Short mmCIF file of C-alpha atoms (C1' of nucleotides) in Angstrom, two decimals:
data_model
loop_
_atom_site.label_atom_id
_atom_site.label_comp_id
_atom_site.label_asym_id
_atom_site.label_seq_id
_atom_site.Cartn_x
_atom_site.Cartn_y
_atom_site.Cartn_z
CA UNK A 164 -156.75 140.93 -91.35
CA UNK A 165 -153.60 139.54 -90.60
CA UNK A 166 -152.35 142.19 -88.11
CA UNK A 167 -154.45 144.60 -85.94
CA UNK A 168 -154.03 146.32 -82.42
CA UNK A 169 -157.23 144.37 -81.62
CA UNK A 170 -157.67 140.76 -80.36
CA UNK A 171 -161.00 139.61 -80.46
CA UNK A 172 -160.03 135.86 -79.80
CA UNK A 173 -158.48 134.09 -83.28
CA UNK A 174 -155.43 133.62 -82.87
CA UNK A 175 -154.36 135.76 -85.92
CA UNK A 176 -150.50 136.26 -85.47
CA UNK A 177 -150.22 132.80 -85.18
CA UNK A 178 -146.33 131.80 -84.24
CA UNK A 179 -145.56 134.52 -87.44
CA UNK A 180 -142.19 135.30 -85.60
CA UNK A 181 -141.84 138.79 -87.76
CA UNK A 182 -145.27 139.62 -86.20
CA UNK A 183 -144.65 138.61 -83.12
CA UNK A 184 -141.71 141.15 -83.11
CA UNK A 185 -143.84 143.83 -84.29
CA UNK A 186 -146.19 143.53 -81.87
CA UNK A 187 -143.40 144.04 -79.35
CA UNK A 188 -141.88 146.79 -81.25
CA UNK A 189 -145.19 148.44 -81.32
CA UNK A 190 -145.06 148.75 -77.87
CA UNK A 191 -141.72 150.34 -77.81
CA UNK A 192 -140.01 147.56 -75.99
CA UNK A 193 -137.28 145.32 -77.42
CA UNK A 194 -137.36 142.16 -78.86
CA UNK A 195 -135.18 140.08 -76.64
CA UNK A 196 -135.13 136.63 -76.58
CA UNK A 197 -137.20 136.40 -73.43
CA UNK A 198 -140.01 138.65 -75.02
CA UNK A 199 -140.25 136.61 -77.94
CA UNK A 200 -140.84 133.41 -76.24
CA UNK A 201 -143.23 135.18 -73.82
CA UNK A 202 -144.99 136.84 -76.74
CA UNK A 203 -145.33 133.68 -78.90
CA UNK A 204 -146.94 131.93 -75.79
CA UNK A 205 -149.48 134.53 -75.11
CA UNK A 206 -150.18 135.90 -78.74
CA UNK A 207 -149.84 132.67 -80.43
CA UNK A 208 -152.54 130.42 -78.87
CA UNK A 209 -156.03 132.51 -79.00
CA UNK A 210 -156.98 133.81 -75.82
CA UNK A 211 -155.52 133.04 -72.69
CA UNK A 212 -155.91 133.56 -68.91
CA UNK A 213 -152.45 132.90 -67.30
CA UNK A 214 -150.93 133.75 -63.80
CA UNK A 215 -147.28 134.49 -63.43
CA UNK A 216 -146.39 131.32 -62.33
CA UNK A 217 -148.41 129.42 -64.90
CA UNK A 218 -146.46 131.62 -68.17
CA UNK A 219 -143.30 131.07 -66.05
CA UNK A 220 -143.70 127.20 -65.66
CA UNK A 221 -144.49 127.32 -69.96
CA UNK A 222 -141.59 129.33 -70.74
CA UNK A 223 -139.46 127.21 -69.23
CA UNK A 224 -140.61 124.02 -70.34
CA UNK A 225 -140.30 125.48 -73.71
CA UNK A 226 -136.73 125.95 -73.38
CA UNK A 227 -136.32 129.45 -73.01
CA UNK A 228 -134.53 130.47 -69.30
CA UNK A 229 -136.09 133.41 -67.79
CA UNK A 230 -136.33 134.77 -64.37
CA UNK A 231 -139.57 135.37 -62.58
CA UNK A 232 -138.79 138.91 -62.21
CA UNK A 233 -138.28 139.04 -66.01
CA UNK A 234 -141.81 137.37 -66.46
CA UNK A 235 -143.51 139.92 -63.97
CA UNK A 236 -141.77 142.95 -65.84
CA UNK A 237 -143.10 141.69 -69.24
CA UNK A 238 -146.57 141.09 -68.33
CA UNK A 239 -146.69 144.26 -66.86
CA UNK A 240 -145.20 146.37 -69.19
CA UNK A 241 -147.48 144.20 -72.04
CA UNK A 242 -150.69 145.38 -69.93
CA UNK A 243 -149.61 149.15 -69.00
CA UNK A 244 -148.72 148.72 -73.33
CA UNK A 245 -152.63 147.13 -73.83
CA UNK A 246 -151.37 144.13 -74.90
CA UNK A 247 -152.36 142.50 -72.04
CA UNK A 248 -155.40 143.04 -69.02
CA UNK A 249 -155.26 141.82 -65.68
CA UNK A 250 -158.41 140.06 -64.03
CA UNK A 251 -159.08 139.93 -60.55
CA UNK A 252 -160.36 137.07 -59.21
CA UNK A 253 -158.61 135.62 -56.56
CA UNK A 254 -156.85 138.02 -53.90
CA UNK A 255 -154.25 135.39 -53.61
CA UNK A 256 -153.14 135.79 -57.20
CA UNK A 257 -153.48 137.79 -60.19
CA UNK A 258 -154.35 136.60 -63.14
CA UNK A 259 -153.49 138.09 -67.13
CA UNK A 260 -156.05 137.77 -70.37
CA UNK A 261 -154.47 138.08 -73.81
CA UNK A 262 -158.35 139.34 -74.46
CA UNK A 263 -157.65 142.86 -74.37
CA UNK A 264 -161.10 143.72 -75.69
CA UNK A 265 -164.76 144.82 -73.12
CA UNK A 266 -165.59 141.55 -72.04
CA UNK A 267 -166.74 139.21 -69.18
CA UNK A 268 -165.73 136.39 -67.50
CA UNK A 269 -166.74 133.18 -65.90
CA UNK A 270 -164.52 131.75 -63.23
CA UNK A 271 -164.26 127.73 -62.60
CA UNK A 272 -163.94 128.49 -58.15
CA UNK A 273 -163.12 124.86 -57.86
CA UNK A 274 -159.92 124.67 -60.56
CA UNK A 275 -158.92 128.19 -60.86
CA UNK A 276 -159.85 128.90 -64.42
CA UNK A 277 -161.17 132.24 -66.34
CA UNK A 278 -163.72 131.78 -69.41
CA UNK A 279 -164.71 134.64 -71.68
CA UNK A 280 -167.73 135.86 -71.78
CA UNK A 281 -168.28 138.41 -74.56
CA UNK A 282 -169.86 141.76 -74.23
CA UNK A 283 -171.99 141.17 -76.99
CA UNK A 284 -174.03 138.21 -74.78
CA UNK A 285 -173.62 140.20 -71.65
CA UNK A 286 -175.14 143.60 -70.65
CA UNK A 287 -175.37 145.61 -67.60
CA UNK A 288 -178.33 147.65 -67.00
CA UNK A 289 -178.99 150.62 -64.65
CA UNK A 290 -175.30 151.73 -63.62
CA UNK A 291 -176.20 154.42 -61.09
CA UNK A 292 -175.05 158.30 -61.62
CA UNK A 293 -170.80 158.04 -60.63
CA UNK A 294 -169.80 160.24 -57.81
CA UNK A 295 -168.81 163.47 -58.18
CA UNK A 296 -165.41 163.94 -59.93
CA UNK A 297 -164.89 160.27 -61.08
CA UNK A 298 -165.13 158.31 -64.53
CA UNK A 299 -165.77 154.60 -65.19
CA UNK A 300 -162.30 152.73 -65.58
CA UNK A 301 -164.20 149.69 -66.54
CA UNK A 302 -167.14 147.50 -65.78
CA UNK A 303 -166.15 144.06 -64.44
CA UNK A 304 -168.70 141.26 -64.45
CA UNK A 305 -167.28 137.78 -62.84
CA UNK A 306 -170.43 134.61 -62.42
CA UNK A 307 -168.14 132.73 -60.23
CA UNK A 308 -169.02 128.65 -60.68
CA UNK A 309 -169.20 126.35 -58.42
CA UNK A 310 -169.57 122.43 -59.58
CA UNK A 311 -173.43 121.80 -59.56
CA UNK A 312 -174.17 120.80 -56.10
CA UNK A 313 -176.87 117.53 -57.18
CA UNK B 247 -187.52 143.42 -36.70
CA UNK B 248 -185.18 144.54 -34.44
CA UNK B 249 -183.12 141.12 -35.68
CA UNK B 250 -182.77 138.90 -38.94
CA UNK B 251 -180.83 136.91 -40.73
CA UNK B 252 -180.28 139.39 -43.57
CA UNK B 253 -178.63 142.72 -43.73
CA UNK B 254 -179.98 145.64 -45.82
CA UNK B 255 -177.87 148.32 -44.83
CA UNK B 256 -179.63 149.45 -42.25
CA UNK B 257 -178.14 149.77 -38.79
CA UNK B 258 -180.47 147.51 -37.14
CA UNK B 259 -178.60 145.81 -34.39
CA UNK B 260 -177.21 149.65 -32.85
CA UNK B 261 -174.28 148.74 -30.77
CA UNK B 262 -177.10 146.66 -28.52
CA UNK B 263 -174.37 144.35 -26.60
CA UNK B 264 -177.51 141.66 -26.75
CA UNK B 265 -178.14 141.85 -29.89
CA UNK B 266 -174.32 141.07 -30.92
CA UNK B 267 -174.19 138.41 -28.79
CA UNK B 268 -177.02 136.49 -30.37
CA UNK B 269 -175.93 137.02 -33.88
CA UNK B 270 -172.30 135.73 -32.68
CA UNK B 271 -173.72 132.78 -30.89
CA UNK B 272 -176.34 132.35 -33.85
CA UNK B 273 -172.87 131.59 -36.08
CA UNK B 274 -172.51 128.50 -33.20
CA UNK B 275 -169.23 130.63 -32.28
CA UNK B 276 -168.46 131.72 -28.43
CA UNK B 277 -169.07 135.33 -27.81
CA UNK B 278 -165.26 136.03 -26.48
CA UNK B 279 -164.43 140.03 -25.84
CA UNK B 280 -162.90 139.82 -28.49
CA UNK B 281 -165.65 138.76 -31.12
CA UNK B 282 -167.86 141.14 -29.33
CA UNK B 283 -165.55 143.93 -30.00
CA UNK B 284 -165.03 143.05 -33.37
CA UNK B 285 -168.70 142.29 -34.02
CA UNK B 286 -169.77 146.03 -32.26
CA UNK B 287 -167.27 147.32 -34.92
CA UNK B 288 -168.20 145.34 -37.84
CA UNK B 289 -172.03 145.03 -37.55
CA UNK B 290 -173.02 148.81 -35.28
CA UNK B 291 -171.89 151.01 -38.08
CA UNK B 292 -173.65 150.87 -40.91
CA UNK B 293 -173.07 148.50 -44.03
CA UNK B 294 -169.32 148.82 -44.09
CA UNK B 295 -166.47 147.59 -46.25
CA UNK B 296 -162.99 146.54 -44.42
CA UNK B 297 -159.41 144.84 -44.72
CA UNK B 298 -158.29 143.33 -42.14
CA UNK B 299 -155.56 145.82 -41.19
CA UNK B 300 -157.99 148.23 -41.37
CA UNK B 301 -160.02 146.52 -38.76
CA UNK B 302 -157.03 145.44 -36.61
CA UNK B 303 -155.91 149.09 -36.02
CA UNK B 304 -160.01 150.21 -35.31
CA UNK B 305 -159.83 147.48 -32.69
CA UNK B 306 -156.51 148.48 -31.33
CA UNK B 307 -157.58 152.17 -31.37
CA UNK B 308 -161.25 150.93 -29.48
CA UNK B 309 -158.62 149.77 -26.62
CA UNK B 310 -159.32 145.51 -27.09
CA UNK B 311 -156.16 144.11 -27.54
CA UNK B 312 -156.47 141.47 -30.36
CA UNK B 313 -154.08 140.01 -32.43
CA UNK B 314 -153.90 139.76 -36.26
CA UNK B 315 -154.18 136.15 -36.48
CA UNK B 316 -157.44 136.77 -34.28
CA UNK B 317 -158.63 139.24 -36.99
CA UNK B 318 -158.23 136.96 -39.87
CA UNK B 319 -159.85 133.77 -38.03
CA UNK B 320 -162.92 135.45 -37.11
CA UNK B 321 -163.21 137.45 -40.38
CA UNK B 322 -163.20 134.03 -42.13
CA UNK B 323 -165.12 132.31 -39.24
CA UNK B 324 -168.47 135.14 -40.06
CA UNK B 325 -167.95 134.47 -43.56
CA UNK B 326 -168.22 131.22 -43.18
CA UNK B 327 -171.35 131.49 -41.16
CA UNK B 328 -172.85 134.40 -43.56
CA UNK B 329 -172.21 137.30 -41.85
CA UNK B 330 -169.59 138.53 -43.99
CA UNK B 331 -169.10 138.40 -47.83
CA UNK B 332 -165.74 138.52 -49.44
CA UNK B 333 -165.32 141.08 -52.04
CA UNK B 334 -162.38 140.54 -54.62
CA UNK B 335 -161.59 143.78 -56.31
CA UNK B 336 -157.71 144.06 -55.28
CA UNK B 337 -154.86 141.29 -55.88
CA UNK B 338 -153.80 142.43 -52.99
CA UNK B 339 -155.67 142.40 -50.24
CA UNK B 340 -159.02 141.00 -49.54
CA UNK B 341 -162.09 143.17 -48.38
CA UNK B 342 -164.96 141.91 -45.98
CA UNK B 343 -168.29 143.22 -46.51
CA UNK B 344 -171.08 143.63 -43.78
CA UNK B 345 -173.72 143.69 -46.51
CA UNK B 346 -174.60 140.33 -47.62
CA UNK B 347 -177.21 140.47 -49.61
CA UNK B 348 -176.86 140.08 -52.84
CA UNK B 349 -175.77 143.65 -54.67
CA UNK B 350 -172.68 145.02 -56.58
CA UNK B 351 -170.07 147.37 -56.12
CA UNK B 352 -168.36 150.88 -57.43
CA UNK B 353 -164.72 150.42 -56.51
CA UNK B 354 -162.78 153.86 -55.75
CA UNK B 355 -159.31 152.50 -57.59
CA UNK B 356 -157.45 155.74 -56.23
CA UNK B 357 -158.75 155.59 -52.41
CA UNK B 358 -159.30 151.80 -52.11
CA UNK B 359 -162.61 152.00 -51.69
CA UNK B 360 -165.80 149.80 -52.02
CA UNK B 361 -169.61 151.18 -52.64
CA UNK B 362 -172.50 149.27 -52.65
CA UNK B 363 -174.69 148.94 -55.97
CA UNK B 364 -177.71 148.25 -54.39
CA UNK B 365 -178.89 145.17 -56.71
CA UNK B 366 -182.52 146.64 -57.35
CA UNK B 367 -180.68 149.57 -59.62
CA UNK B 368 -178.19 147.28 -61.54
CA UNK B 369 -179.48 144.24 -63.74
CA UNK B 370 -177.17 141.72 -65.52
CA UNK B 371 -178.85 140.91 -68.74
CA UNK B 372 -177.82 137.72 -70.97
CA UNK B 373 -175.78 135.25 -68.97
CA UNK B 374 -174.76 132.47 -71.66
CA UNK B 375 -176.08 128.81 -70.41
CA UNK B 376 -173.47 127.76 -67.58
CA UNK B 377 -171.23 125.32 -68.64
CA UNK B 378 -171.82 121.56 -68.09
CA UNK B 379 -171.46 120.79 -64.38
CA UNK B 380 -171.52 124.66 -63.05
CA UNK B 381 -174.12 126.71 -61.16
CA UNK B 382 -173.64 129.78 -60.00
CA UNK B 383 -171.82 130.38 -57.11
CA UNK B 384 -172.17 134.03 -57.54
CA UNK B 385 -172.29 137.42 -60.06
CA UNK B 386 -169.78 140.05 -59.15
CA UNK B 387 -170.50 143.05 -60.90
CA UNK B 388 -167.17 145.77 -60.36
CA UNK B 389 -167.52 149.61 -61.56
CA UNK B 390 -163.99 150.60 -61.42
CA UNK B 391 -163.51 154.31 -61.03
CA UNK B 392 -160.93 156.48 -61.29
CA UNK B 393 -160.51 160.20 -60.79
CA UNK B 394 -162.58 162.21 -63.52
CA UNK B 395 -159.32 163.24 -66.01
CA UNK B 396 -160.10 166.58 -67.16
"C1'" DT C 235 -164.67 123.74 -9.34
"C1'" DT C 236 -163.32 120.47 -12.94
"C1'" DC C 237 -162.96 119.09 -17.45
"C1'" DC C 238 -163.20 119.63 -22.18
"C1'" DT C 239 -163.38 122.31 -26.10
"C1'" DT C 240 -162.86 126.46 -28.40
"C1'" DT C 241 -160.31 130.58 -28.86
"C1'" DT C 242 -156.46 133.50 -28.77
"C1'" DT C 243 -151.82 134.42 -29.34
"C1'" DA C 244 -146.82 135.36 -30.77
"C1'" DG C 245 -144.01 134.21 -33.83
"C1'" DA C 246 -142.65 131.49 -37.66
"C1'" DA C 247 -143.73 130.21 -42.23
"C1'" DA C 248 -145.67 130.52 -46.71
"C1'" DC C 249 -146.76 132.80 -50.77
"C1'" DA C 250 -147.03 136.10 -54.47
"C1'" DT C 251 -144.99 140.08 -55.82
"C1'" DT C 252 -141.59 143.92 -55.96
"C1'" DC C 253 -137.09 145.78 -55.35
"C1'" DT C 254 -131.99 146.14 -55.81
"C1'" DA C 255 -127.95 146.48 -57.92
"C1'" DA C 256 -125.01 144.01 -60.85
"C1'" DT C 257 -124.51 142.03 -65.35
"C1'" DC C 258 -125.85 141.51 -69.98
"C1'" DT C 259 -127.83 142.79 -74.56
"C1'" DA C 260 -130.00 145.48 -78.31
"C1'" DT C 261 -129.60 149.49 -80.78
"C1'" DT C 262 -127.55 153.55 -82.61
"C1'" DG C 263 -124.47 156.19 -84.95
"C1'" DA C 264 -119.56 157.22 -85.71
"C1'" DT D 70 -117.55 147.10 -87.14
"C1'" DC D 71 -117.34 148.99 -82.73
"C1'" DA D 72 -118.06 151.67 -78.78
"C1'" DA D 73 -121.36 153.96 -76.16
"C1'" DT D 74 -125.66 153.98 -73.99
"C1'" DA D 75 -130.12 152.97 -72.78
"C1'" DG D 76 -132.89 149.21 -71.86
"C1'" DA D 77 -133.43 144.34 -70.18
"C1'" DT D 78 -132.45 140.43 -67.34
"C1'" DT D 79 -131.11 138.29 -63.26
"C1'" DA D 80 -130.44 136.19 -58.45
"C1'" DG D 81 -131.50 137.01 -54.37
"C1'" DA D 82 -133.19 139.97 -50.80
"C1'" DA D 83 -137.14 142.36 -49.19
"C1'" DT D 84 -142.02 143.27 -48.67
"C1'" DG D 85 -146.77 142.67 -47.52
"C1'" DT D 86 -150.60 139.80 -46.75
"C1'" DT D 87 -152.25 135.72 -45.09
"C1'" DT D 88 -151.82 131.14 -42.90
"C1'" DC D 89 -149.84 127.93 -39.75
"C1'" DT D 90 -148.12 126.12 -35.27
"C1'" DA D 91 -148.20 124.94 -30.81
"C1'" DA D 92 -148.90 126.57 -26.43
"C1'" DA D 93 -151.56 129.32 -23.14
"C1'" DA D 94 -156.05 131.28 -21.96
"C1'" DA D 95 -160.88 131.42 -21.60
"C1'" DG D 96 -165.80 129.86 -22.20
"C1'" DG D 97 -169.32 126.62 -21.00
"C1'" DA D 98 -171.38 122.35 -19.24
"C1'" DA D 99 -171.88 119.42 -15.45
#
DNA sequence: TTCCTTTTTAGAAACATTCTAATCTATTGA
DNA sequence: TCAATAGATTAGAATGTTTCTAAAAAGGAA
């Protein structure tokens, strides 16, 4: 239970640098430096919700000099790769879970911030029959919160 | 019932110039031509989902002259006042929807485009307790669907 | 009408994101 | 080990949506 294509939220690959690099392998993308650092930032650390920006402002701080272009290529070829999902939220920004499993989400309106909710808490009842000639992509459930008014 | 403060769907207010001009001036907002002409657009059609480029170029086609700026100050001026509800589905571009009662959504991802859920056919079962502080703003339920594969 | 406030506007600015094309790097296989 | 090549990174330009600015126009009250 060290390794799986899953993430359920431990954080089971834990800074392992060999595992890191075979979770980037298993993608069929290199293992440059940038990737590494990105990886050990998103895989490392149990579930995250990050924006570009955020992961860029990390990265950096952590030593490791990377382009925002570089950081929008990895987190996109990590998602179209599973590794990551992309939540919308905010239609100002979008937003990237290392939580790859069905799940749900709060979302903190006043600071910005995602929180998992897990499919096994949450159900939705009484989808209506899809139109003709489509398929569900997913189901996306978002209680936005505001701070308690009182 | 030929006016209220909610919106079912139903076209109740039928391009009546009257009736528009009440629900503007309701909002504490001056009926200018160009409110009405976005109002007639926005709230004589139906329950109706729109960006606003979309609406910008329906004006411009209806022969009012408006400018974009116009479109995104009023759009956010009836939201404020209720007779709009933002819809997030796309990182890229908001959506304005003339149904604001409370109900969910099918989201076309190839087209761009929103469907109601009318909320008496989908239930959300098993919200966790909010967290300390929170109440709920709102619950955003998303059925994202693409194009049936086979 | 006059006065005051709200509204509209063009254009600039802001912001997140994507693109471009040049440079650099990882990998492969001779 | 090295050269060749495919993939990756980069700075900076470009894009698209949305917001801002400051000035002109229009609505409404008296």
């Amino acid at each position: 239970m060290t390794d799986q294509k899953t993430n359920t939220g431990a954080d089971f690959s834990r800074t392992d640098p060999a595992a890191l690099e075979d979770r980037i392998r298993s993608a069929a993308l290199r293992p440059t430096r940038q990737r590494l650092a990105l990886a050990e930032l998103l895989f490392s650390n149990g579930n995250r919700h990050l924006t570009a920006e955020k992961l860029h402002s990390e990265v950096l701080h952590s030593g490791v000099k990377i382009s925002l272009a570089t950081i929008y290529n990895n987190l996109h070829q990590f998602t179209a790769a599973g590794l990551l999902r992309e939540v919308v939220v905010d239609s100002s920004k979008s937003y990237f879970d290392t939580n790859v499993t069905p799940h749900h989400h709060f979302f903190h309106e006043d600071e910005g911030r995602l929180q998992d909710i897990e499919s096994s808490e949450l159900t939705v009842l009484g989808i209506p029959n899809l139109p003709a000639g489509t398929a569900i992509s997913s189901i996306d459930v978002i209680v936005r919160l505001s701070k308690q008014s009182s």
